[in-house]
Short mmCIF file of C-alpha atoms and ligand atoms in Angstrom, two decimals:
data_model
loop_
_atom_site.label_atom_id
_atom_site.label_comp_id
_atom_site.label_asym_id
_atom_site.label_seq_id
_atom_site.Cartn_x
_atom_site.Cartn_y
_atom_site.Cartn_z
CA MET K 1 85.10 143.63 79.77
CA SER K 2 84.46 143.75 83.71
CA PHE K 3 86.92 142.82 86.47
CA MET K 4 84.06 140.81 87.58
CA GLN K 5 83.42 139.18 84.02
CA VAL K 6 87.12 137.98 84.17
CA THR K 7 86.96 136.81 87.30
CA THR K 8 84.10 134.57 86.75
CA ASP K 9 85.27 133.56 83.67
CA LEU K 10 89.03 132.54 85.19
CA PHE K 11 87.22 130.56 88.08
CA THR K 12 85.56 128.52 85.50
CA GLY K 13 88.53 127.80 83.87
CA PHE K 14 90.30 127.40 87.34
CA TYR K 15 87.06 124.68 88.40
CA GLU K 16 89.00 122.46 85.48
CA ASN K 17 92.33 122.70 87.34
CA LEU K 18 90.85 121.85 90.59
CA ILE K 19 88.89 119.14 88.95
CA ILE K 20 92.48 117.34 88.03
CA PHE K 21 94.17 118.51 91.06
CA PHE K 22 91.75 116.47 93.40
CA VAL K 23 90.98 113.85 90.83
CA THR K 24 94.98 112.95 90.84
CA LEU K 25 95.20 113.28 94.31
CA LEU K 26 92.56 110.76 94.89
CA GLY K 27 93.93 108.29 92.04
CA ALA K 28 97.56 108.88 92.16
CA ILE K 29 98.41 108.49 95.86
CA PRO K 30 96.67 104.44 96.03
CA LEU K 31 98.23 103.80 92.61
CA GLY K 32 101.46 104.69 93.89
CA LEU K 33 101.00 102.76 97.25
CA LEU K 34 100.42 99.84 94.86
CA ILE K 35 103.35 100.96 92.45
CA THR K 36 105.78 101.39 95.55
CA PHE K 37 104.96 97.94 96.80
CA GLY K 38 106.09 96.41 93.21
CA SER K 39 108.89 98.25 93.45
CA MET K 40 110.10 96.88 96.96
CA SER K 41 108.71 93.48 95.56
CA ARG K 42 111.33 90.56 96.04
CA PHE K 43 109.91 88.88 93.48
CA ARG K 44 112.26 89.97 90.98
CA PRO K 45 110.00 90.78 87.46
CA ILE K 46 107.56 92.91 89.32
CA GLN K 47 110.24 94.75 90.52
CA TRP K 48 111.36 95.09 87.17
CA LEU K 49 108.72 96.19 86.03
CA THR K 50 107.75 98.91 88.47
CA LYS K 51 111.02 100.39 88.29
CA THR K 52 110.99 100.69 84.20
CA PHE K 53 107.41 102.12 84.39
CA ILE K 54 109.06 104.70 86.90
CA TRP K 55 111.70 105.03 84.32
CA VAL K 56 109.85 106.09 81.59
CA ILE K 57 106.87 108.27 83.62
CA ARG K 58 110.30 110.29 85.13
CA GLY K 59 111.87 110.28 82.23
CA THR K 60 109.68 111.71 79.49
CA PRO K 61 107.75 114.91 79.79
CA LEU K 62 104.25 115.17 81.28
CA MET K 63 102.90 117.17 78.31
CA LEU K 64 104.31 114.06 75.84
CA GLN K 65 102.17 111.65 78.40
CA LEU K 66 98.96 113.65 78.10
CA PHE K 67 99.17 113.77 74.19
CA VAL K 68 100.09 109.73 74.40
CA VAL K 69 97.22 109.02 76.21
CA LEU K 70 94.65 111.29 74.55
CA TYR K 71 95.91 109.73 70.76
CA ILE K 72 97.28 106.31 71.52
CA PRO K 73 93.98 104.20 72.26
CA GLY K 74 92.39 105.64 69.03
CA LEU K 75 95.62 104.89 66.81
CA LEU K 76 96.57 101.97 68.43
CA PHE K 77 93.33 100.00 69.07
CA GLY K 78 90.69 102.10 67.17
CA VAL K 79 89.15 103.19 70.11
CA PRO K 80 89.51 106.99 70.14
CA MET K 81 89.31 109.01 73.47
CA ARG K 82 85.98 110.06 74.04
CA SER K 83 86.68 113.09 76.59
CA ARG K 84 89.21 114.55 76.72
CA MET K 85 89.73 115.39 80.34
CA THR K 86 89.39 111.67 80.90
CA ALA K 87 92.64 111.41 78.89
CA ALA K 88 94.02 114.75 81.22
CA LEU K 89 93.12 112.66 84.18
CA VAL K 90 94.95 109.19 83.10
CA ALA K 91 97.62 110.94 82.76
CA PHE K 92 98.02 113.15 85.60
CA ILE K 93 97.05 109.98 87.66
CA ILE K 94 99.55 107.78 85.94
CA ASN K 95 102.39 110.50 85.68
CA TYR K 96 102.19 111.54 89.90
CA SER K 97 102.12 108.09 91.04
CA ALA K 98 105.43 107.36 89.95
CA TYR K 99 106.27 110.51 90.97
CA PHE K 100 104.40 109.42 95.02
CA SER K 101 105.77 106.03 94.94
CA GLU K 102 109.14 107.12 95.33
CA ILE K 103 108.58 109.51 97.94
CA PHE K 104 106.66 106.82 99.74
CA ARG K 105 109.24 104.11 99.26
CA GLY K 106 111.79 106.28 100.78
CA GLY K 107 109.63 107.28 103.16
CA ILE K 108 109.07 103.29 104.28
CA GLU K 109 112.63 102.57 103.03
CA SER K 110 114.35 105.64 105.95
CA ILE K 111 112.62 103.49 108.77
CA SER K 112 114.98 101.29 110.51
CA LYS K 113 115.19 97.76 110.45
CA GLY K 114 114.83 97.81 114.19
CA GLN K 115 111.80 99.27 114.17
CA TYR K 116 110.08 95.95 112.36
CA GLU K 117 112.48 93.62 114.69
CA ALA K 118 110.88 95.10 117.56
CA GLY K 119 107.64 94.83 116.75
CA GLN K 120 108.63 91.11 115.35
CA VAL K 121 109.51 90.25 118.53
CA LEU K 122 106.64 91.41 120.30
CA GLY K 123 105.17 89.06 118.23
CA MET K 124 103.07 91.48 116.49
CA THR K 125 102.27 90.19 112.69
CA LYS K 126 103.72 91.91 109.37
CA THR K 127 100.63 93.94 109.30
CA GLN K 128 100.27 94.96 112.45
CA VAL K 129 104.19 95.99 112.28
CA PHE K 130 103.19 98.13 109.51
CA PHE K 131 100.23 99.84 110.41
CA LYS K 132 100.56 100.10 114.09
CA VAL K 133 104.55 100.86 113.70
CA VAL K 134 105.85 102.23 110.78
CA LEU K 135 103.13 103.80 108.96
CA LEU K 136 102.87 106.93 111.19
CA GLN K 137 106.53 107.30 111.27
CA VAL K 138 106.53 106.79 107.49
CA VAL K 139 103.52 109.60 106.81
CA LYS K 140 105.60 112.20 109.36
CA ARG K 141 108.60 111.72 107.32
CA ILE K 142 107.19 112.30 103.37
CA VAL K 143 104.59 114.96 104.63
CA PRO K 144 107.52 117.64 103.63
CA PRO K 145 108.02 116.05 99.82
CA MET K 146 104.89 115.07 99.68
CA GLY K 147 103.92 118.79 100.23
CA ASN K 148 106.37 119.88 97.61
CA GLU K 149 104.89 117.77 95.45
CA ILE K 150 101.26 118.77 95.64
CA ILE K 151 102.38 121.93 94.95
CA THR K 152 103.86 120.94 91.83
CA LEU K 153 100.74 119.28 90.86
CA VAL K 154 98.93 122.18 91.05
CA LYS K 155 100.82 124.34 88.89
CA ASP K 156 100.87 121.29 86.73
CA THR K 157 97.58 120.90 86.20
CA SER K 158 97.87 123.73 83.38
CA LEU K 159 99.42 121.47 81.27
CA ALA K 160 96.16 120.24 80.74
CA ARG K 161 95.73 122.92 78.20
CA VAL K 162 98.00 121.02 75.72
CA ILE K 163 94.94 118.70 74.95
CA ALA K 164 92.48 121.46 74.54
CA ILE K 165 91.30 121.36 77.78
CA ALA K 166 89.67 124.94 79.13
CA GLU K 167 91.69 125.63 82.05
CA LEU K 168 93.07 128.53 83.81
CA ILE K 169 95.88 129.81 81.48
CA MET K 170 93.82 128.94 78.43
CA ALA K 171 90.40 131.23 80.05
CA ALA K 172 93.10 134.01 80.11
CA GLU K 173 94.60 133.09 77.20
CA ARG K 174 91.34 134.04 75.15
CA TYR K 175 91.45 137.62 76.80
CA ALA K 176 95.23 137.95 75.53
CA GLY K 177 93.73 137.01 71.65
CA LYS K 178 91.32 139.94 71.96
CA GLY K 179 94.28 142.15 73.46
CA TYR K 180 94.09 141.96 77.29
CA ILE K 181 97.10 140.54 78.73
CA TRP K 182 96.33 141.45 82.69
CA PRO K 183 93.64 138.73 82.98
CA LEU K 184 96.92 136.23 82.07
CA PHE K 185 99.17 137.66 85.00
CA TYR K 186 95.79 137.77 87.30
CA THR K 187 95.56 133.91 86.95
CA GLY K 188 99.29 133.94 88.79
CA VAL K 189 96.60 135.58 91.92
CA PHE K 190 94.55 131.75 91.71
CA PHE K 191 97.61 129.40 91.86
CA LEU K 192 98.96 131.69 94.58
CA VAL K 193 95.98 131.65 97.01
CA PHE K 194 95.28 128.02 96.24
CA ASN K 195 98.97 127.07 97.13
CA GLY K 196 98.76 129.07 99.90
CA LEU K 197 96.03 127.41 101.63
CA LEU K 198 97.63 124.18 100.51
CA THR K 199 101.09 125.35 102.59
CA LEU K 200 99.29 126.40 105.48
CA LEU K 201 97.41 122.79 105.17
CA PHE K 202 100.58 120.73 105.19
CA GLY K 203 102.20 123.36 107.74
CA PHE K 204 99.13 122.44 109.86
CA ILE K 205 99.90 118.69 109.97
CA GLU K 206 103.94 118.86 109.91
CA LYS K 207 102.73 120.49 113.37
CA LYS K 208 100.00 118.01 114.26
CA LEU K 209 102.76 115.26 113.86
CA ASP K 210 105.22 116.81 115.93
CA PHE K 211 104.55 115.72 119.07
CA TYR K 212 107.26 113.19 118.87
CA LYS K 213 110.70 113.42 117.40
CA GLY K 214 112.80 110.95 115.64
CA MET F 1 114.36 69.57 132.31
CA PRO F 2 116.03 72.94 130.63
CA VAL F 3 114.17 75.83 129.81
CA LEU F 4 115.88 76.70 126.38
CA GLU F 5 117.74 73.97 124.69
CA VAL F 6 120.12 75.07 121.43
CA LEU F 7 121.40 72.14 119.36
CA ASN F 8 123.71 71.85 116.34
CA ILE F 9 122.72 75.69 115.58
CA HIS F 10 124.70 76.24 112.34
CA LYS F 11 124.31 79.59 110.55
CA GLN F 12 125.80 80.84 107.21
CA PHE F 13 125.74 84.42 105.79
CA GLY F 14 126.81 83.58 101.85
CA LYS F 15 130.12 82.23 102.17
CA THR F 16 130.88 82.62 105.76
CA GLU F 17 129.98 80.39 108.07
CA VAL F 18 128.80 82.48 111.44
CA LEU F 19 127.81 79.81 113.65
CA LYS F 20 129.51 76.65 113.65
CA GLY F 21 127.40 74.04 115.59
CA ILE F 22 126.51 75.87 118.93
CA ASP F 23 124.89 73.49 121.63
CA PHE F 24 123.68 74.68 124.87
CA GLN F 25 121.08 74.32 127.25
CA MET F 26 119.99 76.64 130.65
CA ASP F 27 118.09 75.73 133.44
CA GLU F 28 114.62 77.55 134.58
CA GLY F 29 115.83 80.82 136.52
CA GLN F 30 119.43 80.98 135.61
CA VAL F 31 120.94 83.56 134.09
CA VAL F 32 123.92 82.77 131.23
CA SER F 33 126.54 85.47 129.65
CA VAL F 34 127.91 85.54 126.63
CA ILE F 35 131.09 86.86 125.99
CA GLY F 36 133.20 86.73 123.17
CA SER F 37 135.27 89.18 120.65
CA SER F 38 133.64 91.06 118.13
CA GLY F 39 132.32 89.49 115.31
CA SER F 40 132.32 85.67 117.35
CA GLY F 41 129.02 85.02 116.27
CA LYS F 42 126.66 86.40 119.56
CA THR F 43 124.21 88.50 118.03
CA THR F 44 123.65 86.22 115.66
CA LEU F 45 122.87 83.20 118.08
CA LEU F 46 120.55 85.20 120.10
CA ARG F 47 118.85 86.23 116.84
CA CYS F 48 118.97 82.73 115.68
CA ILE F 49 117.13 81.82 119.18
CA THR F 50 114.92 85.00 119.26
CA GLY F 51 113.71 84.14 115.68
CA LEU F 52 114.54 87.40 113.84
CA GLU F 53 117.31 84.76 111.74
CA THR F 54 117.01 81.47 110.77
CA ALA F 55 119.48 79.21 111.17
CA ASP F 56 120.78 76.57 108.47
CA CYS F 57 120.66 73.58 110.62
CA GLY F 58 119.89 72.22 114.31
CA LYS F 59 117.37 72.67 116.67
CA ILE F 60 115.94 75.36 119.03
CA THR F 61 113.58 74.41 122.31
CA VAL F 62 112.09 76.56 124.69
CA GLY F 63 109.90 75.61 127.56
CA GLY F 64 109.29 72.17 125.97
CA ARG F 65 108.02 73.91 122.95
CA THR F 66 110.11 73.03 119.75
CA THR F 67 110.55 76.81 118.21
CA PHE F 68 112.99 75.41 115.60
CA ASP F 69 114.17 72.56 113.60
CA SER F 70 115.84 72.32 110.55
CA THR F 71 114.52 69.22 109.89
CA ASP F 72 110.73 69.77 110.13
CA ASN F 73 109.87 71.01 106.83
CA ARG F 74 106.09 71.66 107.77
CA LYS F 75 104.98 75.13 106.98
CA LEU F 76 104.12 76.49 110.57
CA THR F 77 100.51 78.27 110.38
CA LYS F 78 100.64 82.20 111.57
CA ALA F 79 99.62 81.26 115.33
CA GLU F 80 102.12 79.13 115.74
CA LYS F 81 104.60 81.30 114.25
CA ARG F 82 103.43 84.06 117.21
CA GLU F 83 103.51 81.12 119.62
CA ASN F 84 106.71 80.36 119.03
CA GLN F 85 108.04 84.31 118.98
CA LEU F 86 106.35 84.83 122.20
CA CYS F 87 108.46 82.19 123.94
CA THR F 88 111.59 84.46 123.35
CA GLY F 89 112.19 87.77 124.50
CA LEU F 90 114.93 90.45 123.19
CA VAL F 91 115.99 93.76 124.00
CA PHE F 92 118.18 95.16 121.56
CA GLN F 93 121.24 97.48 122.03
CA SER F 94 119.49 100.56 120.24
CA PHE F 95 116.33 99.81 121.90
CA ASN F 96 114.07 100.45 119.40
CA LEU F 97 111.04 101.96 121.37
CA PHE F 98 108.20 103.02 119.08
CA PRO F 99 108.77 106.83 119.01
CA GLN F 100 105.19 107.76 118.21
CA TYR F 101 103.79 106.13 121.47
CA THR F 102 104.36 107.02 124.85
CA VAL F 103 106.65 105.23 127.33
CA LEU F 104 102.73 103.39 128.48
CA ARG F 105 101.96 102.61 125.17
CA ASN F 106 104.97 101.16 124.23
CA VAL F 107 105.00 98.81 126.80
CA THR F 108 101.13 97.91 126.56
CA LEU F 109 101.03 97.94 122.61
CA ALA F 110 102.15 94.25 121.46
CA LYS F 111 99.64 92.65 124.35
CA GLU F 112 96.73 94.60 123.43
CA LEU F 113 96.71 93.55 119.57
CA LEU F 114 97.04 90.05 120.73
CA VAL F 115 94.02 90.43 123.72
CA LYS F 116 92.05 91.73 121.07
CA GLU F 117 93.38 89.39 118.62
CA GLU F 118 92.09 86.46 121.28
CA CYS F 119 88.80 88.36 122.09
CA LYS F 120 87.81 88.37 118.53
CA GLN F 121 88.65 84.84 117.78
CA GLN F 122 86.83 83.68 120.95
CA LYS F 123 83.91 86.19 120.07
CA CYS F 124 83.84 87.70 123.96
CA PRO F 125 81.50 90.30 124.66
CA ARG F 126 82.68 94.03 124.14
CA ASN F 127 82.92 94.72 128.20
CA GLU F 128 84.99 91.77 128.67
CA MET F 129 87.50 92.51 126.36
CA LYS F 130 87.20 96.37 127.81
CA ALA F 131 88.36 94.68 131.12
CA ARG F 132 91.00 92.63 129.98
CA ILE F 133 92.34 95.32 128.33
CA SER F 134 92.25 98.08 131.25
CA GLU F 135 94.23 94.88 133.35
CA ILE F 136 96.66 95.23 130.63
CA GLU F 137 97.39 98.89 131.37
CA GLU F 138 97.72 97.95 135.41
CA THR F 139 100.04 95.16 135.20
CA ALA F 140 102.04 97.40 132.48
CA LYS F 141 102.17 99.95 135.19
CA GLN F 142 103.41 98.16 137.99
CA ILE F 143 106.28 96.81 135.32
CA ILE F 144 106.92 100.64 134.38
CA ASP F 145 107.25 101.01 138.19
CA SER F 146 109.21 98.24 138.79
CA VAL F 147 112.28 99.46 136.41
CA GLY F 148 111.75 102.82 138.00
CA LEU F 149 109.95 104.63 135.74
CA SER F 150 106.38 105.17 137.12
CA ASP F 151 106.49 109.00 136.31
CA LYS F 152 107.30 108.82 132.82
CA LEU F 153 104.40 106.96 131.40
CA ALA F 154 103.39 109.87 129.73
CA ASN F 155 106.42 110.46 128.46
CA TYR F 156 107.97 109.95 124.49
CA PRO F 157 111.06 108.14 124.15
CA CYS F 158 112.52 111.09 122.58
CA GLU F 159 112.14 112.77 126.10
CA LEU F 160 113.98 110.01 127.79
CA SER F 161 118.01 109.03 128.30
CA GLY F 162 119.66 106.48 126.92
CA GLY F 163 119.72 104.71 130.07
CA GLN F 164 115.55 105.04 130.90
CA GLN F 165 114.70 104.29 127.11
CA GLN F 166 116.45 101.31 127.41
CA ARG F 167 114.34 100.73 130.84
CA VAL F 168 111.72 100.50 129.00
CA ALA F 169 112.64 98.29 126.53
CA ILE F 170 113.07 95.73 129.04
CA ALA F 171 109.39 96.64 130.63
CA ARG F 172 108.19 96.09 127.16
CA ALA F 173 109.83 92.57 126.49
CA LEU F 174 108.91 92.02 130.58
CA MET F 175 105.06 92.63 129.36
CA LEU F 176 104.80 89.56 126.98
CA SER F 177 106.50 87.40 129.77
CA PRO F 178 108.80 85.44 127.65
CA LYS F 179 110.25 82.26 129.21
CA VAL F 180 113.79 83.57 128.20
CA LEU F 181 114.65 87.28 127.95
CA CYS F 182 117.59 87.80 125.70
CA PHE F 183 119.70 90.53 125.58
CA ASP F 184 122.35 91.72 122.94
CA GLU F 185 124.67 94.17 124.71
CA PRO F 186 122.19 95.82 126.62
CA THR F 187 124.53 98.64 128.03
CA SER F 188 127.00 99.28 124.96
CA ALA F 189 124.81 102.53 123.56
CA LEU F 190 125.13 104.32 126.79
CA ASP F 191 127.13 107.02 128.14
CA PRO F 192 129.68 104.53 131.13
CA GLU F 193 128.33 106.71 133.37
CA ILE F 194 124.34 105.41 133.07
CA THR F 195 124.69 101.88 132.31
CA GLY F 196 124.85 101.20 136.44
CA GLU F 197 120.79 101.75 136.30
CA VAL F 198 120.44 99.72 133.69
CA LEU F 199 122.61 96.65 134.71
CA SER F 200 120.84 97.35 138.70
CA VAL F 201 117.26 96.58 136.52
CA ILE F 202 119.00 93.71 135.21
CA ARG F 203 120.30 92.07 138.29
CA LYS F 204 116.77 92.94 140.17
CA LEU F 205 115.24 90.45 137.50
CA ALA F 206 117.95 87.97 137.63
CA ASP F 207 117.15 87.97 141.71
CA GLU F 208 113.57 87.81 141.11
CA GLY F 209 114.39 84.73 139.24
CA ARG F 210 114.08 85.72 135.68
CA THR F 211 115.20 83.36 132.88
CA MET F 212 118.02 85.76 131.40
CA LEU F 213 120.53 85.06 128.21
CA ILE F 214 122.76 88.30 127.97
CA VAL F 215 125.41 89.02 125.56
CA THR F 216 127.46 91.57 127.38
CA HIS F 217 131.01 93.31 127.46
CA GLU F 218 130.30 94.26 130.80
CA MET F 219 132.73 91.56 132.49
CA GLY F 220 132.50 92.90 136.11
CA PHE F 221 128.58 92.53 135.54
CA ALA F 222 128.53 89.37 133.88
CA HIS F 223 130.93 87.80 136.84
CA GLU F 224 128.20 88.99 139.24
CA VAL F 225 125.36 88.16 138.09
CA SER F 226 125.58 85.13 135.64
CA ASN F 227 125.36 81.45 136.91
CA GLU F 228 126.95 80.53 133.60
CA VAL F 229 129.37 82.60 131.24
CA VAL F 230 129.50 81.01 127.69
CA PHE F 231 132.50 82.22 125.86
CA MET F 232 132.31 82.22 122.15
CA SER F 233 135.11 82.60 119.44
CA ASP F 234 134.56 82.41 116.24
CA GLY F 235 131.33 80.65 115.79
CA VAL F 236 131.61 78.25 118.66
CA ILE F 237 131.46 77.60 122.46
CA ALA F 238 134.92 77.45 122.98
CA GLU F 239 134.62 77.68 127.14
CA ARG F 240 131.57 77.57 129.79
CA GLY F 241 131.26 77.34 132.98
CA THR F 242 130.81 78.89 136.71
CA PRO F 243 132.03 82.96 136.17
CA ASP F 244 134.91 81.92 138.51
CA GLU F 245 135.98 79.04 136.12
CA VAL F 246 135.45 81.50 133.25
CA PHE F 247 137.22 84.60 134.73
CA ASP F 248 139.44 83.44 137.10
CA HIS F 249 140.50 79.97 135.85
CA PRO F 250 140.66 80.18 132.24
CA LYS F 251 141.61 77.36 130.33
CA ASN F 252 141.17 77.98 126.46
CA ALA F 253 143.97 79.57 125.37
CA ARG F 254 141.67 82.69 123.28
CA LEU F 255 140.08 83.28 126.15
CA GLN F 256 142.94 83.92 127.90
CA GLU F 257 143.87 86.61 125.06
CA PHE F 258 140.18 88.01 125.28
CA LEU F 259 140.22 88.23 128.86
CA SER F 260 143.87 89.92 129.00
CA ALA F 261 142.72 92.20 125.99
CA THR F 262 139.53 93.60 127.98
CA LEU F 263 141.10 93.83 131.48
CA ARG F 264 144.05 95.65 129.57
CA ALA F 265 141.38 98.15 127.86
N1 ATP L 1 122.95 90.35 108.07
C1 ATP L 1 124.14 89.53 107.98
N2 ATP L 1 125.12 89.02 107.00
C2 ATP L 1 126.26 89.17 106.55
N3 ATP L 1 127.25 89.07 107.21
C3 ATP L 1 127.05 88.82 108.62
C4 ATP L 1 125.43 89.46 109.19
N4 ATP L 1 125.01 89.66 110.32
C5 ATP L 1 126.43 88.98 110.69
N5 ATP L 1 126.88 88.89 109.92
C6 ATP L 1 128.47 88.53 109.82
O1 ATP L 1 128.85 87.39 111.16
C7 ATP L 1 129.76 87.81 111.63
C8 ATP L 1 129.32 87.98 113.37
O2 ATP L 1 128.76 88.85 113.62
P1 ATP L 1 128.05 88.93 115.06
O3 ATP L 1 126.75 90.36 114.78
O4 ATP L 1 126.92 87.89 115.49
O5 ATP L 1 129.09 89.04 116.04
P2 ATP L 1 129.17 89.54 117.52
O6 ATP L 1 129.72 88.34 118.52
O7 ATP L 1 127.93 90.10 118.30
O8 ATP L 1 130.11 90.85 117.10
P3 ATP L 1 129.77 92.02 118.36
O9 ATP L 1 130.77 91.83 119.48
O10 ATP L 1 130.62 93.19 117.33
O11 ATP L 1 128.34 92.12 118.24
C9 ATP L 1 130.43 89.17 111.30
O12 ATP L 1 131.74 88.83 110.36
C10 ATP L 1 129.08 89.66 110.56
O13 ATP L 1 129.81 90.65 109.85
MG1 MG L 2 127.30 92.11 118.25
#
């Protein structure tokens, strides 16, 4: 059992983590935005519904949500989840959209009323005010908390192994079963390197947005 | 014909009645100052006139166009709303510049969006749109120059002093050539030693014949720059007249009290 062999095997596992990571980002950001608008809606029932959704999703473990998404369709509707990966992606997207939506809401609500009013008295439409005045300011404010959450997501992808997705840590566990512990520790390097790259990326974005203060 | 006509404006927040029937009008080129103690409803009045707040009752006409009428229940189209909005301009106490844009961009943005939309509607050719946009930039530069900030075109608001920021805010409002320009305590957020630069810009606008409605606590300035002074007290106009009448021969007891209190301060 060579180092190269282990590395290749772990990469195969890490590939699953990466899929979960990128697809979750792609799905949870737009869904999160939708939930944000729901939770800020002036229509009470929608607001109530989204707030309850956020409460449930944030109030229960992601691990449990993975099981629920995997088993509930079969138990309740008689249509079992065909692919465990699909179940994982659905659970991750739902879970992270709840967290993202709260970050988005915080960002949007942190923009002073004066910005909207200034836009309005200058004759801009609500859409123009949102896209031309507010959006970039919101983005600037949410980059740090989003960076945090996204780095957490990288590590959370390993939870997928509870529904038997052969991700990185599971790949290493197979070696542990054969008496080799070190590949398990080696997985840390994968997370560290990937999160290091993300940290650099977020640092870069923060710097790009640092051309103004406030 | 008056350029601004405010008729019987009432405004209530929950159970508190803030405006209890405001009537006044001003003519083209006039400068009217609004004074009054804190909580008397000055800001609320300006916000009703500039459309940031919807009055409960009454009518507002700007330059012959009715921008608000509580008896008219018709739903306004987007275009009508915008047209109404552009009749008035407002300079805020807290400037409210857009922090991510340069001084020039702060001034051009709204006008540019407006022109782009117009061009799209009229399907005018690209180069015509470009010409009109560069025209906007030229106008903006002139206006910024007139408030004395031509050397700050490329600076961001965070790089400017409060006085400079407020002058940019004035330029930004002027860019849309409102028929009535409103100011809500334009110098209250500034250090005393730099209020002068903002006041002198407003003074210059008055000399140019701009129609302006100014809520202010600067009594000396109001006295000097206004054609008329309005004293608000508890949601009504308690007294109005020329600066000499209001400041030197106040009749209303509340006004006398207010003036002696501010003079003592
Ligand atoms: N959005 C609001 N909701 C509830 N009450 C409000 C609101 N805006 C203003 N008020 C109340 O209306 C009254 C008048 O407020 P307004 O801001 O118009 O006074 P003002 O004359 O501008 O005072 P100041 O000189 O302190 O600026 C105050 O009692 C205030 O608490
Ligand atoms: Mg006020």
